PDB file of C-alpha atoms in Angstrom:
ATOM      1  CA  MET A 689       0.000   0.000   0.000  1.00  0.00           C
ATOM      2  CA  SER A 690       1.445   3.304  -1.079  1.00  0.00           C
ATOM      3  CA  ALA A 691       2.091   6.034   1.354  1.00  0.00           C
ATOM      4  CA  PRO A 692      -0.422   8.909   1.404  1.00  0.00           C
ATOM      5  CA  THR A 693       0.529  12.040  -0.575  1.00  0.00           C
ATOM      6  CA  ALA A 694       1.605  14.839   1.660  1.00  0.00           C
ATOM      7  CA  LYS A 695      -0.546  17.992   1.446  1.00  0.00           C
ATOM      8  CA  ALA A 696       1.332  21.181   0.623  1.00  0.00           C
ATOM      9  CA  SER A 697       0.911  24.029   3.034  1.00  0.00           C
ATOM     10  CA  LYS A 698      -0.477  27.444   1.970  1.00  0.00           C
ATOM     11  CA  LYS A 699       2.965  28.926   2.505  1.00  0.00           C
ATOM     12  CA  GLU A 700       4.545  26.471   0.081  1.00  0.00           C
ATOM     13  CA  LEU A 701       1.789  27.103  -2.536  1.00  0.00           C
ATOM     14  CA  ASN A 702       2.247  30.872  -2.338  1.00  0.00           C
ATOM     15  CA  SER A 703       5.994  30.446  -2.649  1.00  0.00           C
ATOM     16  CA  ASN A 704       5.612  28.307  -5.769  1.00  0.00           C
ATOM     17  CA  HIS A 705       3.095  30.788  -7.282  1.00  0.00           C
ATOM     18  CA  ASP A 706       5.465  33.725  -6.736  1.00  0.00           C
ATOM     19  CA  GLY A 707       8.261  31.800  -8.397  1.00  0.00           C
ATOM     20  CA  ALA A 708       6.025  31.000 -11.391  1.00  0.00           C
ATOM     21  CA  ASP A 709       5.094  34.674 -11.718  1.00  0.00           C
ATOM     22  CA  GLU A 710       8.758  35.696 -11.660  1.00  0.00           C
ATOM     23  CA  THR A 711       9.554  33.127 -14.355  1.00  0.00           C
ATOM     24  CA  SER A 712       6.570  34.239 -16.457  1.00  0.00           C
ATOM     25  CA  GLU A 713       7.514  37.928 -16.249  1.00  0.00           C
ATOM     26  CA  LYS A 714      11.091  37.110 -17.205  1.00  0.00           C
ATOM     27  CA  GLU A 715       9.938  35.101 -20.227  1.00  0.00           C
ATOM     28  CA  GLN A 716       7.575  37.887 -21.284  1.00  0.00           C
ATOM     29  CA  GLN A 717      10.353  40.465 -21.071  1.00  0.00           C
ATOM     30  CA  GLU A 718      12.643  38.285 -23.154  1.00  0.00           C
ATOM     31  CA  ALA A 719       9.844  37.759 -25.709  1.00  0.00           C
ATOM     32  CA  ILE A 720       9.268  41.531 -25.929  1.00  0.00           C
ATOM     33  CA  GLU A 721      12.975  42.106 -26.539  1.00  0.00           C
ATOM     34  CA  HIS A 722      12.974  39.485 -29.288  1.00  0.00           C
ATOM     35  CA  ILE A 723       9.851  41.020 -30.857  1.00  0.00           C
ATOM     36  CA  ASP A 724      11.634  44.391 -30.913  1.00  0.00           C
ATOM     37  CA  GLU A 725      14.618  42.838 -32.643  1.00  0.00           C
ATOM     38  CA  VAL A 726      12.379  41.154 -35.241  1.00  0.00           C
ATOM     39  CA  GLN A 727      10.460  44.392 -35.792  1.00  0.00           C
ATOM     40  CA  ASN A 728      13.736  46.233 -36.430  1.00  0.00           C
ATOM     41  CA  GLU A 729      14.546  43.686 -39.126  1.00  0.00           C
ATOM     42  CA  ILE A 730      11.100  44.166 -40.687  1.00  0.00           C
ATOM     43  CA  ASP A 731      11.545  47.958 -40.687  1.00  0.00           C
ATOM     44  CA  ARG A 732      14.984  47.593 -42.259  1.00  0.00           C
ATOM     45  CA  LEU A 733      13.564  45.437 -45.050  1.00  0.00           C
ATOM     46  CA  ASN A 734      10.689  47.897 -45.611  1.00  0.00           C
ATOM     47  CA  GLU A 735      13.172  50.750 -45.985  1.00  0.00           C
ATOM     48  CA  GLN A 736      15.191  48.651 -48.392  1.00  0.00           C
ATOM     49  CA  ALA A 737      12.021  47.825 -50.335  1.00  0.00           C
ATOM     50  CA  SER A 738      11.106  51.527 -50.515  1.00  0.00           C
ATOM     51  CA  GLU A 739      14.533  52.316 -51.980  1.00  0.00           C
ATOM     52  CA  GLU A 740      14.197  49.519 -54.512  1.00  0.00           C
ATOM     53  CA  ILE A 741      10.654  50.588 -55.450  1.00  0.00           C
ATOM     54  CA  LEU A 742      11.849  54.168 -55.905  1.00  0.00           C
ATOM     55  CA  LYS A 743      14.593  52.980 -58.264  1.00  0.00           C
ATOM     56  CA  VAL A 744      12.026  51.015 -60.289  1.00  0.00           C
ATOM     57  CA  GLU A 745       9.714  54.058 -60.444  1.00  0.00           C
ATOM     58  CA  GLN A 746      12.585  56.253 -61.616  1.00  0.00           C
ATOM     59  CA  LYS A 747      13.527  53.707 -64.273  1.00  0.00           C
ATOM     60  CA  TYR A 748      10.038  53.327 -65.698  1.00  0.00           C
ATOM     61  CA  ASN A 749       9.286  57.016 -65.377  1.00  0.00           C
ATOM     62  CA  LYS A 750      12.118  57.642 -67.832  1.00  0.00           C
ATOM     63  CA  LEU A 751      10.897  54.860 -70.116  1.00  0.00           C
ATOM     64  CA  CYS A 752       7.397  56.413 -70.152  1.00  0.00           C
ATOM     65  CA  GLN A 753       8.513  59.911 -71.139  1.00  0.00           C
ATOM     66  CA  PRO A 754       8.558  59.327 -74.946  1.00  0.00           C
ATOM     67  CA  PHE A 755       5.048  57.892 -74.752  1.00  0.00           C
ATOM     68  CA  PHE A 756       3.827  60.803 -72.628  1.00  0.00           C
ATOM     69  CA  HIS A 757       5.196  63.248 -75.219  1.00  0.00           C
ATOM     70  CA  LYS A 758       3.603  61.317 -78.078  1.00  0.00           C
ATOM     71  CA  ARG A 759       0.277  61.265 -76.249  1.00  0.00           C
ATOM     72  CA  SER A 760       0.454  65.025 -75.637  1.00  0.00           C
ATOM     73  CA  GLU A 761       1.053  65.647 -79.349  1.00  0.00           C
ATOM     74  CA  LEU A 762      -2.012  63.581 -80.226  1.00  0.00           C
ATOM     75  CA  ILE A 763      -4.163  65.229 -77.545  1.00  0.00           C
ATOM     76  CA  ALA A 764      -3.251  68.657 -78.950  1.00  0.00           C
ATOM     77  CA  LYS A 765      -5.039  67.660 -82.173  1.00  0.00           C
ATOM     78  CA  ILE A 766      -8.374  67.116 -80.388  1.00  0.00           C
ATOM     79  CA  PRO A 767     -10.330  70.324 -79.660  1.00  0.00           C
ATOM     80  CA  ASN A 768     -11.464  70.790 -76.050  1.00  0.00           C
ATOM     81  CA  PHE A 769      -9.828  67.569 -74.880  1.00  0.00           C
ATOM     82  CA  GLY A 770      -8.492  69.173 -71.691  1.00  0.00           C
ATOM     83  CA  VAL A 771     -11.648  71.003 -70.621  1.00  0.00           C
ATOM     84  CA  THR A 772     -13.806  67.944 -71.400  1.00  0.00           C
ATOM     85  CA  THR A 773     -11.539  65.753 -69.275  1.00  0.00           C
ATOM     86  CA  PHE A 774     -11.712  68.173 -66.339  1.00  0.00           C
ATOM     87  CA  VAL A 775     -15.485  68.653 -66.616  1.00  0.00           C
ATOM     88  CA  ASN A 776     -16.007  64.875 -66.617  1.00  0.00           C
ATOM     89  CA  HIS A 777     -13.867  64.382 -63.503  1.00  0.00           C
ATOM     90  CA  PRO A 778     -16.074  64.643 -60.369  1.00  0.00           C
ATOM     91  CA  GLN A 779     -13.505  66.313 -58.096  1.00  0.00           C
ATOM     92  CA  VAL A 780     -12.136  68.772 -60.654  1.00  0.00           C
ATOM     93  CA  SER A 781     -15.550  69.725 -62.020  1.00  0.00           C
ATOM     94  CA  ALA A 782     -16.577  70.844 -58.511  1.00  0.00           C
ATOM     95  CA  LEU A 783     -14.062  73.691 -58.830  1.00  0.00           C
ATOM     96  CA  LEU A 784     -15.032  74.767 -62.338  1.00  0.00           C
ATOM     97  CA  GLY A 785     -17.212  77.818 -62.695  1.00  0.00           C
ATOM     98  CA  GLU A 786     -18.683  78.900 -66.017  1.00  0.00           C
ATOM     99  CA  GLU A 787     -15.882  81.382 -66.690  1.00  0.00           C
ATOM    100  CA  ASP A 788     -13.261  78.805 -65.714  1.00  0.00           C
ATOM    101  CA  GLU A 789     -14.694  76.475 -68.336  1.00  0.00           C
ATOM    102  CA  GLU A 790     -14.642  79.268 -70.908  1.00  0.00           C
ATOM    103  CA  ALA A 791     -10.966  79.917 -70.189  1.00  0.00           C
ATOM    104  CA  LEU A 792     -10.131  76.201 -70.258  1.00  0.00           C
ATOM    105  CA  HIS A 793     -11.553  75.916 -73.774  1.00  0.00           C
ATOM    106  CA  TYR A 794      -8.233  77.480 -74.831  1.00  0.00           C
ATOM    107  CA  LEU A 795      -6.276  74.755 -72.998  1.00  0.00           C
ATOM    108  CA  THR A 796      -4.382  72.626 -75.530  1.00  0.00           C
ATOM    109  CA  ARG A 797      -2.676  70.118 -73.236  1.00  0.00           C
ATOM    110  CA  VAL A 798      -1.575  69.353 -69.694  1.00  0.00           C
ATOM    111  CA  GLU A 799       1.750  67.763 -68.750  1.00  0.00           C
ATOM    112  CA  VAL A 800       2.943  66.429 -65.403  1.00  0.00           C
ATOM    113  CA  THR A 801       6.682  66.118 -64.760  1.00  0.00           C
ATOM    114  CA  GLU A 802       7.968  64.354 -61.680  1.00  0.00           C
ATOM    115  CA  PHE A 803      11.365  65.513 -60.493  1.00  0.00           C
ATOM    116  CA  GLU A 804      14.201  63.120 -61.278  1.00  0.00           C
ATOM    117  CA  ASP A 805      14.357  61.661 -57.794  1.00  0.00           C
ATOM    118  CA  ILE A 806      10.499  61.558 -57.767  1.00  0.00           C
ATOM    119  CA  LYS A 807      10.264  61.913 -53.993  1.00  0.00           C
ATOM    120  CA  SER A 808      11.129  65.630 -53.947  1.00  0.00           C
ATOM    121  CA  GLY A 809       8.097  66.793 -55.956  1.00  0.00           C
ATOM    122  CA  TYR A 810       6.538  67.405 -59.360  1.00  0.00           C
ATOM    123  CA  ARG A 811       5.371  70.134 -61.753  1.00  0.00           C
ATOM    124  CA  ILE A 812       2.117  70.556 -63.675  1.00  0.00           C
ATOM    125  CA  ASP A 813       2.201  72.585 -66.921  1.00  0.00           C
ATOM    126  CA  PHE A 814      -0.947  73.949 -68.580  1.00  0.00           C
ATOM    127  CA  TYR A 815      -0.510  75.003 -72.234  1.00  0.00           C
ATOM    128  CA  PHE A 816      -2.914  77.559 -73.718  1.00  0.00           C
ATOM    129  CA  ASP A 817      -3.695  79.053 -77.115  1.00  0.00           C
ATOM    130  CA  GLU A 818      -4.141  82.784 -77.530  1.00  0.00           C
ATOM    131  CA  ASN A 819      -7.139  83.713 -75.401  1.00  0.00           C
ATOM    132  CA  PRO A 820      -9.043  86.793 -74.145  1.00  0.00           C
ATOM    133  CA  TYR A 821      -8.181  86.187 -70.469  1.00  0.00           C
ATOM    134  CA  PHE A 822      -4.392  86.211 -69.972  1.00  0.00           C
ATOM    135  CA  GLU A 823      -1.121  86.632 -71.865  1.00  0.00           C
ATOM    136  CA  ASN A 824       0.609  83.461 -70.667  1.00  0.00           C
ATOM    137  CA  LYS A 825       1.115  80.581 -73.074  1.00  0.00           C
ATOM    138  CA  VAL A 826       2.101  78.242 -70.244  1.00  0.00           C
ATOM    139  CA  LEU A 827       0.940  78.241 -66.627  1.00  0.00           C
ATOM    140  CA  SER A 828       2.926  76.047 -64.242  1.00  0.00           C
ATOM    141  CA  LYS A 829       2.533  74.976 -60.645  1.00  0.00           C
ATOM    142  CA  GLU A 830       5.248  73.125 -58.737  1.00  0.00           C
ATOM    143  CA  PHE A 831       5.102  71.102 -55.543  1.00  0.00           C
ATOM    144  CA  HIS A 832       8.254  70.547 -53.501  1.00  0.00           C
ATOM    145  CA  LEU A 833       9.129  68.394 -50.513  1.00  0.00           C
ATOM    146  CA  ASN A 834      12.395  69.278 -48.783  1.00  0.00           C
ATOM    147  CA  GLU A 835      14.697  66.912 -46.893  1.00  0.00           C
ATOM    148  CA  SER A 836      12.909  67.545 -43.616  1.00  0.00           C
ATOM    149  CA  GLY A 837       9.568  66.651 -45.240  1.00  0.00           C
ATOM    150  CA  ASP A 838       8.115  70.165 -45.298  1.00  0.00           C
ATOM    151  CA  PRO A 839       5.931  70.806 -48.402  1.00  0.00           C
ATOM    152  CA  SER A 840       5.901  74.005 -50.435  1.00  0.00           C
ATOM    153  CA  SER A 841       4.636  75.164 -53.810  1.00  0.00           C
ATOM    154  CA  LYS A 842       5.164  77.905 -56.358  1.00  0.00           C
ATOM    155  CA  PHE A 843       3.339  78.948 -59.500  1.00  0.00           C
ATOM    156  CA  THR A 844       3.558  81.106 -62.591  1.00  0.00           C
ATOM    157  CA  GLU A 845       2.141  84.575 -62.117  1.00  0.00           C
ATOM    158  CA  ILE A 846      -0.894  84.947 -64.352  1.00  0.00           C
ATOM    159  CA  LYS A 847      -0.700  88.030 -66.566  1.00  0.00           C
ATOM    160  CA  TRP A 848      -4.359  88.908 -66.771  1.00  0.00           C
ATOM    161  CA  LYS A 849      -5.704  91.050 -69.549  1.00  0.00           C
ATOM    162  CA  SER A 850      -7.561  94.202 -68.557  1.00  0.00           C
ATOM    163  CA  GLY A 851     -10.766  93.393 -66.685  1.00  0.00           C
ATOM    164  CA  LYS A 852     -10.348  89.629 -67.179  1.00  0.00           C
ATOM    165  CA  ASP A 853      -8.990  88.525 -63.786  1.00  0.00           C
ATOM    166  CA  LEU A 854     -11.232  85.534 -63.076  1.00  0.00           C
ATOM    167  CA  THR A 855      -9.873  85.065 -59.553  1.00  0.00           C
ATOM    168  CA  LYS A 856     -11.274  88.459 -58.509  1.00  0.00           C
ATOM    169  CA  ARG A 857     -14.602  87.727 -60.151  1.00  0.00           C
ATOM    170  CA  SER A 858     -14.707  84.374 -58.390  1.00  0.00           C
ATOM    171  CA  SER A 859     -14.032  86.038 -55.043  1.00  0.00           C
ATOM    172  CA  GLN A 860     -16.805  88.602 -55.596  1.00  0.00           C
ATOM    173  CA  THR A 861     -19.225  85.853 -56.652  1.00  0.00           C
ATOM    174  CA  GLN A 862     -18.426  83.841 -53.551  1.00  0.00           C
ATOM    175  CA  ASN A 863     -18.992  86.850 -51.272  1.00  0.00           C
ATOM    176  CA  LYS A 864     -22.393  87.516 -52.843  1.00  0.00           C
ATOM    177  CA  ALA A 865     -23.348  83.876 -52.608  1.00  0.00           C
ATOM    178  CA  SER A 866     -22.271  83.650 -48.978  1.00  0.00           C
ATOM    179  CA  ARG A 867     -24.650  86.472 -48.097  1.00  0.00           C
ATOM    180  CA  LYS A 868     -27.521  84.589 -49.727  1.00  0.00           C
ATOM    181  CA  ARG A 869     -26.569  81.154 -48.479  1.00  0.00           C
ATOM    182  CA  GLN A 870     -24.902  80.002 -45.321  1.00  0.00           C
ATOM    183  CA  HIS A 871     -22.242  77.867 -47.072  1.00  0.00           C
ATOM    184  CA  GLU A 872     -19.579  79.171 -49.418  1.00  0.00           C
ATOM    185  CA  GLU A 873     -19.216  78.147 -53.041  1.00  0.00           C
ATOM    186  CA  PRO A 874     -16.146  76.066 -53.934  1.00  0.00           C
ATOM    187  CA  GLU A 875     -13.148  78.098 -54.973  1.00  0.00           C
ATOM    188  CA  SER A 876     -12.556  78.346 -58.728  1.00  0.00           C
ATOM    189  CA  PHE A 877      -9.987  76.343 -60.639  1.00  0.00           C
ATOM    190  CA  LEU A 878      -7.814  79.372 -61.365  1.00  0.00           C
ATOM    191  CA  THR A 879      -8.026  80.461 -57.736  1.00  0.00           C
ATOM    192  CA  TRP A 880      -6.599  77.055 -56.815  1.00  0.00           C
ATOM    193  CA  PHE A 881      -3.855  77.590 -59.332  1.00  0.00           C
ATOM    194  CA  THR A 882      -2.598  80.724 -57.615  1.00  0.00           C
ATOM    195  CA  ASP A 883      -3.056  79.397 -54.082  1.00  0.00           C
ATOM    196  CA  HIS A 884      -0.099  77.916 -52.176  1.00  0.00           C
ATOM    197  CA  SER A 885      -1.316  78.435 -48.619  1.00  0.00           C
ATOM    198  CA  ASP A 886      -1.335  74.695 -47.831  1.00  0.00           C
ATOM    199  CA  ALA A 887       0.797  72.773 -50.300  1.00  0.00           C
ATOM    200  CA  GLY A 888       0.701  69.657 -48.164  1.00  0.00           C
ATOM    201  CA  ALA A 889      -3.087  69.395 -48.439  1.00  0.00           C
ATOM    202  CA  ASP A 890      -3.366  70.184 -52.145  1.00  0.00           C
ATOM    203  CA  GLU A 891      -5.744  67.427 -53.202  1.00  0.00           C
ATOM    204  CA  LEU A 892      -6.365  68.816 -56.690  1.00  0.00           C
ATOM    205  CA  GLY A 893      -2.682  68.651 -57.594  1.00  0.00           C
ATOM    206  CA  GLU A 894      -2.560  65.038 -56.428  1.00  0.00           C
ATOM    207  CA  VAL A 895      -5.712  64.219 -58.421  1.00  0.00           C
ATOM    208  CA  ILE A 896      -4.219  65.622 -61.619  1.00  0.00           C
ATOM    209  CA  LYS A 897      -0.890  63.849 -61.063  1.00  0.00           C
ATOM    210  CA  ASP A 898      -2.107  60.462 -59.834  1.00  0.00           C
ATOM    211  CA  ASP A 899      -5.534  60.088 -61.464  1.00  0.00           C
ATOM    212  CA  ILE A 900      -5.934  62.195 -64.600  1.00  0.00           C
ATOM    213  CA  TRP A 901      -2.360  62.275 -65.910  1.00  0.00           C
ATOM    214  CA  PRO A 902      -1.808  58.470 -66.018  1.00  0.00           C
ATOM    215  CA  ASN A 903      -4.892  58.024 -68.236  1.00  0.00           C
ATOM    216  CA  PRO A 904      -6.814  61.184 -69.245  1.00  0.00           C
ATOM    217  CA  LEU A 905      -8.639  59.327 -72.015  1.00  0.00           C
ATOM    218  CA  GLN A 906     -10.850  57.486 -69.514  1.00  0.00           C
ATOM    219  CA  TYR A 907     -12.368  60.799 -68.387  1.00  0.00           C
ATOM    220  CA  TYR A 908     -12.550  62.312 -71.860  1.00  0.00           C
ATOM    221  CA  LEU A 909     -14.641  59.331 -72.975  1.00  0.00           C
ATOM    222  CA  VAL A 910     -17.041  59.373 -70.016  1.00  0.00           C
ATOM    223  CA  PRO A 911     -20.546  59.003 -71.564  1.00  0.00           C
ATOM    224  CA  ASP A 912     -23.010  61.857 -71.343  1.00  0.00           C
ATOM    225  CA  MET A 913     -25.318  60.912 -68.456  1.00  0.00           C
ATOM    226  CA  ASP A 914     -28.083  63.215 -69.738  1.00  0.00           C
ATOM    227  CA  ASN A 915     -28.132  61.407 -73.082  1.00  0.00           C
ATOM    228  CA  GLU A 916     -28.196  58.052 -71.329  1.00  0.00           C
ATOM    229  CA  GLU A 917     -31.151  59.140 -69.171  1.00  0.00           C
ATOM    230  CA  GLY A 918     -32.959  60.444 -72.266  1.00  0.00           C
ATOM    231  CA  GLU A 919     -32.407  57.167 -74.079  1.00  0.00           C
ATOM    232  CA  ALA A 920     -33.681  55.253 -71.040  1.00  0.00           C
ATOM    233  CA  GLU A 921     -36.853  57.365 -70.962  1.00  0.00           C
ATOM    234  CA  ASP A 922     -37.384  56.766 -74.689  1.00  0.00           C
ATOM    235  CA  ASP A 923     -36.992  53.047 -74.109  1.00  0.00           C
ATOM    236  CA  ASP A 924     -39.602  53.195 -71.336  1.00  0.00           C
ATOM    237  CA  ASP A 925     -42.022  55.046 -73.620  1.00  0.00           C
ATOM    238  CA  ASP A 926     -41.483  52.456 -76.362  1.00  0.00           C
ATOM    239  CA  ASP A 927     -42.163  49.666 -73.877  1.00  0.00           C
ATOM    240  CA  GLU A 928     -45.400  51.337 -72.773  1.00  0.00           C
ATOM    241  CA  GLU A 929     -46.519  51.750 -76.394  1.00  0.00           C
ATOM    242  CA  GLU A 930     -45.744  48.108 -77.102  1.00  0.00           C
ATOM    243  CA  GLU A 931     -47.722  47.061 -74.018  1.00  0.00           C
ATOM    244  CA  GLY A 932     -50.669  49.184 -75.188  1.00  0.00           C
ATOM    245  CA  LEU A 933     -50.602  47.562 -78.628  1.00  0.00           C
ATOM    246  CA  GLU A 934     -50.454  44.122 -77.031  1.00  0.00           C
ATOM    247  CA  ASP A 935     -53.549  44.949 -74.946  1.00  0.00           C
ATOM    248  CA  ILE A 936     -55.425  46.070 -78.074  1.00  0.00           C
ATOM    249  CA  ASP A 937     -54.439  42.887 -79.896  1.00  0.00           C
ATOM    250  CA  GLU A 938     -55.629  40.766 -76.973  1.00  0.00           C
ATOM    251  CA  GLU A 939     -59.007  42.555 -76.934  1.00  0.00           C
ATOM    252  CA  GLY A 940     -59.335  42.011 -80.695  1.00  0.00           C
ATOM    253  CA  ASP A 941     -58.571  38.343 -80.317  1.00  0.00           C
ATOM    254  CA  GLU A 942     -61.218  37.996 -77.609  1.00  0.00           C
ATOM    255  CA  GLY A 943     -63.808  39.653 -79.853  1.00  0.00           C
ATOM    256  CA  GLU A 944     -63.025  37.274 -82.697  1.00  0.00           C
ATOM    257  CA  GLU A 945     -63.378  34.325 -80.341  1.00  0.00           C
ATOM    258  CA  ASP A 946     -66.860  35.553 -79.248  1.00  0.00           C
ATOM    259  CA  GLU A 947     -67.989  35.879 -82.875  1.00  0.00           C
ATOM    260  CA  ASP A 948     -66.748  32.403 -83.616  1.00  0.00           C
ATOM    261  CA  ASP A 949     -68.698  31.086 -80.626  1.00  0.00           C
ATOM    262  CA  ASP A 950     -71.910  32.762 -81.830  1.00  0.00           C
ATOM    263  CA  GLU A 951     -71.460  31.383 -85.313  1.00  0.00           C
ATOM    264  CA  GLY A 952     -70.850  27.938 -83.854  1.00  0.00           C
ATOM    265  CA  GLU A 953     -74.056  28.062 -81.819  1.00  0.00           C
ATOM    266  CA  GLU A 954     -76.109  29.146 -84.852  1.00  0.00           C
ATOM    267  CA  GLY A 955     -74.580  26.346 -86.888  1.00  0.00           C
ATOM    268  CA  GLU A 956     -75.440  23.837 -84.220  1.00  0.00           C
ATOM    269  CA  GLU A 957     -79.096  25.010 -84.202  1.00  0.00           C
ATOM    270  CA  ASP A 958     -79.327  24.665 -88.008  1.00  0.00           C
ATOM    271  CA  GLU A 959     -77.822  21.220 -87.855  1.00  0.00           C
ATOM    272  CA  GLY A 960     -80.376  20.250 -85.158  1.00  0.00           C
ATOM    273  CA  LYS A 961     -83.320  21.399 -87.354  1.00  0.00           C
ATOM    274  CA  ASP A 962     -82.013  19.462 -90.362  1.00  0.00           C
ATOM    275  CA  ASP A 963     -81.692  16.292 -88.268  1.00  0.00           C
ATOM    276  CA  TRP A 964     -85.279  16.680 -86.959  1.00  0.00           C
ATOM    277  CA  HIS A 965     -86.572  17.200 -90.520  1.00  0.00           C
ATOM    278  CA  ARG A 966     -84.803  14.102 -91.786  1.00  0.00           C
ATOM    279  CA  ARG A 967     -86.233  11.983 -88.959  1.00  0.00           C
ATOM    280  CA  LEU A 968     -89.707  13.281 -89.758  1.00  0.00           C
ATOM    281  CA  MET A 969     -89.365  12.386 -93.414  1.00  0.00           C
ATOM    282  CA  ASP A 970     -88.310   8.852 -92.518  1.00  0.00           C
ATOM    283  CA  SER A 971     -91.508   8.313 -90.388  1.00  0.00           C
ATOM    284  CA  GLU A 972     -94.849   6.956 -91.611  1.00  0.00           C
ATOM    285  CA  PRO A 973     -96.424   8.880 -94.541  1.00  0.00           C
ATOM    286  CA  LEU A 974     -99.725   9.244 -92.722  1.00  0.00           C
ATOM    287  CA  PHE A 975     -98.051  10.973 -89.785  1.00  0.00           C
ATOM    288  CA  TYR A 976     -96.257  13.287 -92.170  1.00  0.00           C
ATOM    289  CA  PHE A 977     -99.517  14.067 -93.955  1.00  0.00           C
ATOM    290  CA  LEU A 978    -101.346  14.839 -90.759  1.00  0.00           C
ATOM    291  CA  PHE A 979     -98.513  17.042 -89.517  1.00  0.00           C
ATOM    292  CA  ILE A 980     -98.603  19.138 -92.677  1.00  0.00           C
ATOM    293  CA  PHE A 981    -102.336  19.754 -92.481  1.00  0.00           C
TER     294      PHE A 981
END
């Protein structure tokens, strides 16, 4: 018979528990230190990947330049390509007033040039034909990011023709509108062009560089929603007319069926009379004679 197991005292249990806690805390601390070391390796690889990705972007950016130039030459042959592209883009169109659109009808092409190292910034060039608003043939806006990460921007001064400064007109329009309504109208496109108050939050510049510039054709070819809605309404009207014609045809068919039924009943009555007459003729002559008289 085995000896009974000795019961551990509360003191011994507490002592063992404290030792387990000390071991657990030590293991956790070592695990945290190892996690930190692994995370440092991950960060190092991410930095290396960023450098490699930047080199690839620089390489293919150079390879794309001849195609960008060729595309710009072709775009210049299409009237109103630039203004149509901007009007069809939801974010850009929100900044386009009527006079902005009129001025942009003289826009022949837009070009985006990323600086050689890519990470330090880019420039957007707007090329214009002779127009009644300003003297410039090219309007440019640049975005820079210095080594410390601080953003800045600069732009070409617009040489407005007498009485044609659309930024002043836009400001006056906004002031009048704000008195009538509690919210302000969006700033105009050309007001954005001359604004560099917050280069780091310039969403329009990023939209042109990252969304429109890579493939402007997709926005130029956006279908006219009004035409689509009109075509849909025409289709609905045609469907209703077809349904109406179908109803008329069904009523006509029902009428023909009723006439056929009437004719059938009359025919059946005639046939019944003929049968009765034949049976009478086949009976005894005396009965036939008496029936006649």
